[in-house]
Structure formats: structure tokens, C-alpha cells
mmCIF file of C-alpha atoms and ligand atoms in Angstrom:
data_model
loop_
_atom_site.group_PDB
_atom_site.id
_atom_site.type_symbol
_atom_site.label_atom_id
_atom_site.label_comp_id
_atom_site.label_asym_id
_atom_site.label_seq_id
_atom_site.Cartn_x
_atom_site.Cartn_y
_atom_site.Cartn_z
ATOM 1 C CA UNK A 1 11.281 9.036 -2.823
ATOM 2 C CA UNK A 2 10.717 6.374 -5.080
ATOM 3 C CA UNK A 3 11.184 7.247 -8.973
ATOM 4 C CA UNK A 4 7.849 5.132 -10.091
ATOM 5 C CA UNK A 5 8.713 5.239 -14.016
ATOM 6 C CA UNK A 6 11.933 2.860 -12.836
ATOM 7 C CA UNK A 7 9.331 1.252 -10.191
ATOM 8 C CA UNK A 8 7.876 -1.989 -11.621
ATOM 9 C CA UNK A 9 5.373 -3.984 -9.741
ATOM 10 C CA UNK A 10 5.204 -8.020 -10.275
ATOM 11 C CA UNK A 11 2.539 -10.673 -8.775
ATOM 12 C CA UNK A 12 1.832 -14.009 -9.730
ATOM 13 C CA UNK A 13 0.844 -17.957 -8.177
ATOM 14 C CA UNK A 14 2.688 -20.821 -7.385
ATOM 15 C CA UNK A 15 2.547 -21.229 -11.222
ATOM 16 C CA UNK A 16 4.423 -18.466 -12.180
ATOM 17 C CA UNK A 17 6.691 -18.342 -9.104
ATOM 18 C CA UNK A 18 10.217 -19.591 -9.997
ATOM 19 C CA UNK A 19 9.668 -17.054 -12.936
ATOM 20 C CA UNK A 20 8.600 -14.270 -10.691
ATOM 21 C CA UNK A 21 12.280 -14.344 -8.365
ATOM 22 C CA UNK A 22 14.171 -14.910 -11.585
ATOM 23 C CA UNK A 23 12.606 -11.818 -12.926
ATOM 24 C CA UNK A 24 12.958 -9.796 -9.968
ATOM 25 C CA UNK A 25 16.816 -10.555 -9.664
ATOM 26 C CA UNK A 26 16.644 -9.753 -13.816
ATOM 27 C CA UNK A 27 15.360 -6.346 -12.895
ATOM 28 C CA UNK A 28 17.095 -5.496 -10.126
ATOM 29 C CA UNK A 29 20.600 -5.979 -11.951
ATOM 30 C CA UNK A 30 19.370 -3.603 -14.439
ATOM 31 C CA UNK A 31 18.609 -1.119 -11.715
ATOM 32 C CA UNK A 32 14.582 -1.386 -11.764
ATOM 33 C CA UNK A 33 12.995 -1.539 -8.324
ATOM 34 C CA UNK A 34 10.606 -4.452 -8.037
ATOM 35 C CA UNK A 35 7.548 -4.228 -5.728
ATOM 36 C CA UNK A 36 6.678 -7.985 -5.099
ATOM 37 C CA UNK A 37 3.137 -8.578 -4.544
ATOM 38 C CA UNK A 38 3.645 -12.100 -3.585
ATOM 39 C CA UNK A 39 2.987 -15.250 -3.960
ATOM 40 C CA UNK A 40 6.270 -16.512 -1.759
ATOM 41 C CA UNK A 41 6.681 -20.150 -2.801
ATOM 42 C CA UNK A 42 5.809 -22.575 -4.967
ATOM 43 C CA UNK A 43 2.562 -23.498 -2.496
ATOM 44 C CA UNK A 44 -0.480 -23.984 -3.750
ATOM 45 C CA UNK A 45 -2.503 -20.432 -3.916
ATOM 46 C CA UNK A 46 -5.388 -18.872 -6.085
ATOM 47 C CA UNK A 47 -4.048 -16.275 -8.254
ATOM 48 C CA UNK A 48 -6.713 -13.771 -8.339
ATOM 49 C CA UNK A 49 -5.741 -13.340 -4.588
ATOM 50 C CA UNK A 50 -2.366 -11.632 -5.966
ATOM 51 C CA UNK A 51 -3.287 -10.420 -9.308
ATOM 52 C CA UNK A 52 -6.398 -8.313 -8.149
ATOM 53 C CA UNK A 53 -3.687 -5.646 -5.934
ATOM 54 C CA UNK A 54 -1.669 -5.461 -8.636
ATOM 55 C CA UNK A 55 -4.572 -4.210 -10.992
ATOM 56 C CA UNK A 56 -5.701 -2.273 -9.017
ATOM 57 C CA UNK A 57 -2.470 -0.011 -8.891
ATOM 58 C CA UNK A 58 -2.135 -0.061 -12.171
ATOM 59 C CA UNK A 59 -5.917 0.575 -12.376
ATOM 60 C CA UNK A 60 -4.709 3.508 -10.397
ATOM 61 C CA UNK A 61 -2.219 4.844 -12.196
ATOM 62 C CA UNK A 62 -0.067 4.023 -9.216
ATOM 63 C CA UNK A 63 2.355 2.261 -11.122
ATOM 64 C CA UNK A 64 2.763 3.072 -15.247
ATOM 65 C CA UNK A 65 3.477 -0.714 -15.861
ATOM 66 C CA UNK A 66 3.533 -4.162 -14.286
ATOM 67 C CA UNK A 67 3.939 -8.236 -14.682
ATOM 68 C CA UNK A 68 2.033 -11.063 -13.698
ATOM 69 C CA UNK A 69 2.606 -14.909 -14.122
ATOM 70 C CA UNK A 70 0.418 -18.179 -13.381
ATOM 71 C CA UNK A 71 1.420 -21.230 -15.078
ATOM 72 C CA UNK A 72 -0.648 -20.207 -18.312
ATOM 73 C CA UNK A 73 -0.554 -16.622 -18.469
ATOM 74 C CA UNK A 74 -4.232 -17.075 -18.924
ATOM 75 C CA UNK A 75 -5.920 -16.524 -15.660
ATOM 76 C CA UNK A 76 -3.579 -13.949 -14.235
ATOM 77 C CA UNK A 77 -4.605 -12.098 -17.853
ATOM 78 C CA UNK A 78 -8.511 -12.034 -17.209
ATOM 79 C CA UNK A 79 -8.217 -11.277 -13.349
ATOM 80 C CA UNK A 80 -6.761 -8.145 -14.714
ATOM 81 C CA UNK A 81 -8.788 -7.185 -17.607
ATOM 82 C CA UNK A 82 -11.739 -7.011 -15.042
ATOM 83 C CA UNK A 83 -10.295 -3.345 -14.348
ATOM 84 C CA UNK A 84 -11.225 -0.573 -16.941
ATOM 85 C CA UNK A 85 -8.172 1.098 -17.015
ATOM 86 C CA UNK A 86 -5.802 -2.380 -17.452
ATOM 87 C CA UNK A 87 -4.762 -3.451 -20.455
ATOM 88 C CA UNK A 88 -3.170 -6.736 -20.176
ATOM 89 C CA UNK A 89 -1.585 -8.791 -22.733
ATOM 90 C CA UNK A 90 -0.631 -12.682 -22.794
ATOM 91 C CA UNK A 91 2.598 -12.895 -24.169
ATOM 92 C CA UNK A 92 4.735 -15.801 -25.688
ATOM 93 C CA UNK A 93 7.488 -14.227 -27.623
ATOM 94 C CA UNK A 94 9.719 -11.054 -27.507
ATOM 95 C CA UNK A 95 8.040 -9.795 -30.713
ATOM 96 C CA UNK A 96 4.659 -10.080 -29.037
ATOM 97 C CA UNK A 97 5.424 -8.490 -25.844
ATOM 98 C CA UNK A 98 6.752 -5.036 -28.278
ATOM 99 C CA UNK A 99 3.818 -5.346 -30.515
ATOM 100 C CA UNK A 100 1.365 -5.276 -27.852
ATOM 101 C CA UNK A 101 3.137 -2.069 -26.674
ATOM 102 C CA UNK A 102 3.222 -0.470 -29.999
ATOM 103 C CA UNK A 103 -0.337 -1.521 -31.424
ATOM 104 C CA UNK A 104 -2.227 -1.656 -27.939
ATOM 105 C CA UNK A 105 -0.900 0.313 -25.244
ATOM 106 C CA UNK A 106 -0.694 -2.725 -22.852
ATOM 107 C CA UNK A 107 0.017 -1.752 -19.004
ATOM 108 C CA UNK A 108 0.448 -4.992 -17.850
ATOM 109 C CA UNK A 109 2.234 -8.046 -19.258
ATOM 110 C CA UNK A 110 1.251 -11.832 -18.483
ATOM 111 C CA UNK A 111 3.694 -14.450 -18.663
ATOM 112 C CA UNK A 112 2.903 -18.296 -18.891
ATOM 113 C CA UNK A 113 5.835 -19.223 -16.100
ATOM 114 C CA UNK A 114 5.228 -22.707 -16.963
ATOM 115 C CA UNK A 115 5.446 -23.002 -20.692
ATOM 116 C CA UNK A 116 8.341 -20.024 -21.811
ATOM 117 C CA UNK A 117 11.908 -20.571 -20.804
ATOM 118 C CA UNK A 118 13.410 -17.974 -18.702
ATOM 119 C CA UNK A 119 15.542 -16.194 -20.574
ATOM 120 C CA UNK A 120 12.801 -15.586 -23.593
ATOM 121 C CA UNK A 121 10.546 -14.153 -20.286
ATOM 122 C CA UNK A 122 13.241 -11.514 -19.432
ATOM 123 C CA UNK A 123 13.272 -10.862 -23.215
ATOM 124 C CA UNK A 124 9.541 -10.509 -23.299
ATOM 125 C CA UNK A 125 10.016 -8.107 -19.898
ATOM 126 C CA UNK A 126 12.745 -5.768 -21.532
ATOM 127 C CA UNK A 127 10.719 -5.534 -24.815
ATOM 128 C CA UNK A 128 7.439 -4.967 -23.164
ATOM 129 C CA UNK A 129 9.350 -1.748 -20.523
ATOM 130 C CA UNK A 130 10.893 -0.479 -23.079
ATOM 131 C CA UNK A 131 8.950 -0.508 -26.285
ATOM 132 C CA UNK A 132 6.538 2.903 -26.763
ATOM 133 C CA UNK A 133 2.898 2.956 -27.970
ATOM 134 C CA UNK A 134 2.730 4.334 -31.301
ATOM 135 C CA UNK A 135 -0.389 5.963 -31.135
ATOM 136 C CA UNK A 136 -2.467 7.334 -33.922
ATOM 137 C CA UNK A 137 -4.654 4.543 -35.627
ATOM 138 C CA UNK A 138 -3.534 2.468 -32.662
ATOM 139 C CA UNK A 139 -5.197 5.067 -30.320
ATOM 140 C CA UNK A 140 -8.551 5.048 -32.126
ATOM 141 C CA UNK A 141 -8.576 1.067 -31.989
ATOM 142 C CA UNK A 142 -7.308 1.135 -28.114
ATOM 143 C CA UNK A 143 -10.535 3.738 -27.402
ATOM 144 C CA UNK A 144 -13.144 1.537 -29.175
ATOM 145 C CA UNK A 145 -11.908 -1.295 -26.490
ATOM 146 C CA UNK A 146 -13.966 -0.474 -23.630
ATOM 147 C CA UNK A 147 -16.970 0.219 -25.817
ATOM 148 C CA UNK A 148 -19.681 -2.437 -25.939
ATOM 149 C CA UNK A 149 -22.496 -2.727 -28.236
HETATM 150 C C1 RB5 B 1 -2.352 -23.417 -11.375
HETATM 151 O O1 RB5 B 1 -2.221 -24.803 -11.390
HETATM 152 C C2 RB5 B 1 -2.773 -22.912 -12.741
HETATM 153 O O2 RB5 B 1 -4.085 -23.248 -12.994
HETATM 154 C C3 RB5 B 1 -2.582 -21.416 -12.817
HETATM 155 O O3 RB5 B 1 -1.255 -21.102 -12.582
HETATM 156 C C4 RB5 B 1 -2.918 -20.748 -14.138
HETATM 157 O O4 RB5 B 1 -2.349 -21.416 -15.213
HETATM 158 C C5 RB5 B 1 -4.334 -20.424 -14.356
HETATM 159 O O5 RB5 B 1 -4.735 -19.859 -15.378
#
């Protein structure tokens, strides 16, 4: 039986793939199981095709938390905010990826593979699975999301 609060789903393009398999090996040596929803190589391959399964899961509640890459961040980021229950958070820094745990209760992380260096990713990864939501004011600003006017 898998223990899905050390179970960390990850998905991203061609764009985000060399940072993908560097994260997975990150996470594995720090005893997290990593369910890889693809993509396999650096090939050319339209990310919504491998973000959308991971949202969904997340959408779920399959899985508490996940990661996705392209080589922006940017379109892996708004293939997942199309779900109601994903919140999913562009990050460029290690004091970003926290914050957007603390202040919004982010579920998913999105990683620009092509413009961080590696090392500030795994950062980013660490801060963002480790890092609680603080609630309170936060929690009446994260409930006012979803409404529109
Ligand atoms: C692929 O070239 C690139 O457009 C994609 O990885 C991503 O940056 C899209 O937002």
C-alpha cells in the first residue's frame, strides 16, 4: 500500500524534461515515491497532453500535492488552473515556492525547466512539500478565488 502523503506525482513536456528526471532522482534519494506521468524524452510533445492527468488527480484529491514543468512554467500552470480544485503556482525562487504554500494553499507547483537552474528547482520542490498553509486571513482570500463576479 502506497503511503500517498510521501507519494508525489510529476508531469511535464519536452521543455521541462531534463528537469523532470533530475527531480525524480532528487526525490527518490530523499525517500519520496515519484509517479511519472510522462513526457519520456526531450521529443517534441504538447503539454496539456501530460498536465491534464496530473490535474485531474490532484483535482481528485488522489494525490495531496504535485509538480509540473514546460520550458516556461507558464502553460503547464494554466492547463492546471482549468480544474476547480487546483491551485497551481509558477514559481522562480525558493522563497516563492514557501510563500505560495503559506499565503495560498497551492497543490501544485510549476517549474520553468528552461529558465531556473537545477539545484534552485529542487530548492523550490523541498520548500513547496514541506512548507504548511497558514490559514486564517489566507483561507478567506484562498475561498474568494473561485468566486467570479
Ligand atoms: C515548448 O517549446 C514550450 O512552448 C513549452 O514548454 C512551454 O514553455 C509552454 O508554455
Amino acid at each position: 500500500m502506497k503511503d500517498l502523503t510521501k507519494t508525489v506525482p510529476i508531469a511535464s513536456d519536452h521543455g521541462g524534461f531534463p528537469m523532470k528526471q533530475f527531480l525524480i532522482q532528487k526525490l527518490h534519494d530523499s525517500g519520496w515515491e515519484v509517479i511519472d506521468y510522462g513526457t519520456e524524452s526531450e521529443e517534441s510533445v504538447d503539454y496539456p497532453d501530460f498536465i491534464h492527468p496530473l490535474s485531474k488527480d490532484i483535482n481528485s484529491g488522489k494525490f495531496p500535492f504535485g509538480i509540473i514543468l514546460c520550458g516556461s512554467g507558464n502553460g503547464a500552470q494554466m492547463t492546471a488552473n482549468k480544474y476547480p480544485n487546483v491551485r497551481a503556482a509558477l514559481c522562480w525562487n525558493t522563497e516563492q515556492a514557501a510563500l505560495t504554500r503559506m499565503h495560498n494553499d497551492a497543490n501544485i507547483i510549476s517549474l520553468p525547466g528552461r529558465f531556473v537552474d537545477f539545484e534552485e528547482a529542487w530548492s523550490m520542490v523541498k520548500a513547496f512539500l514541506q512548507t504548511p498553509f497558514e490559514g486564517g486571513r489566507h483561507q478567506q482570500r484562498v475561498d474568494k478565488i473561485s468566486k467570479t463576479f
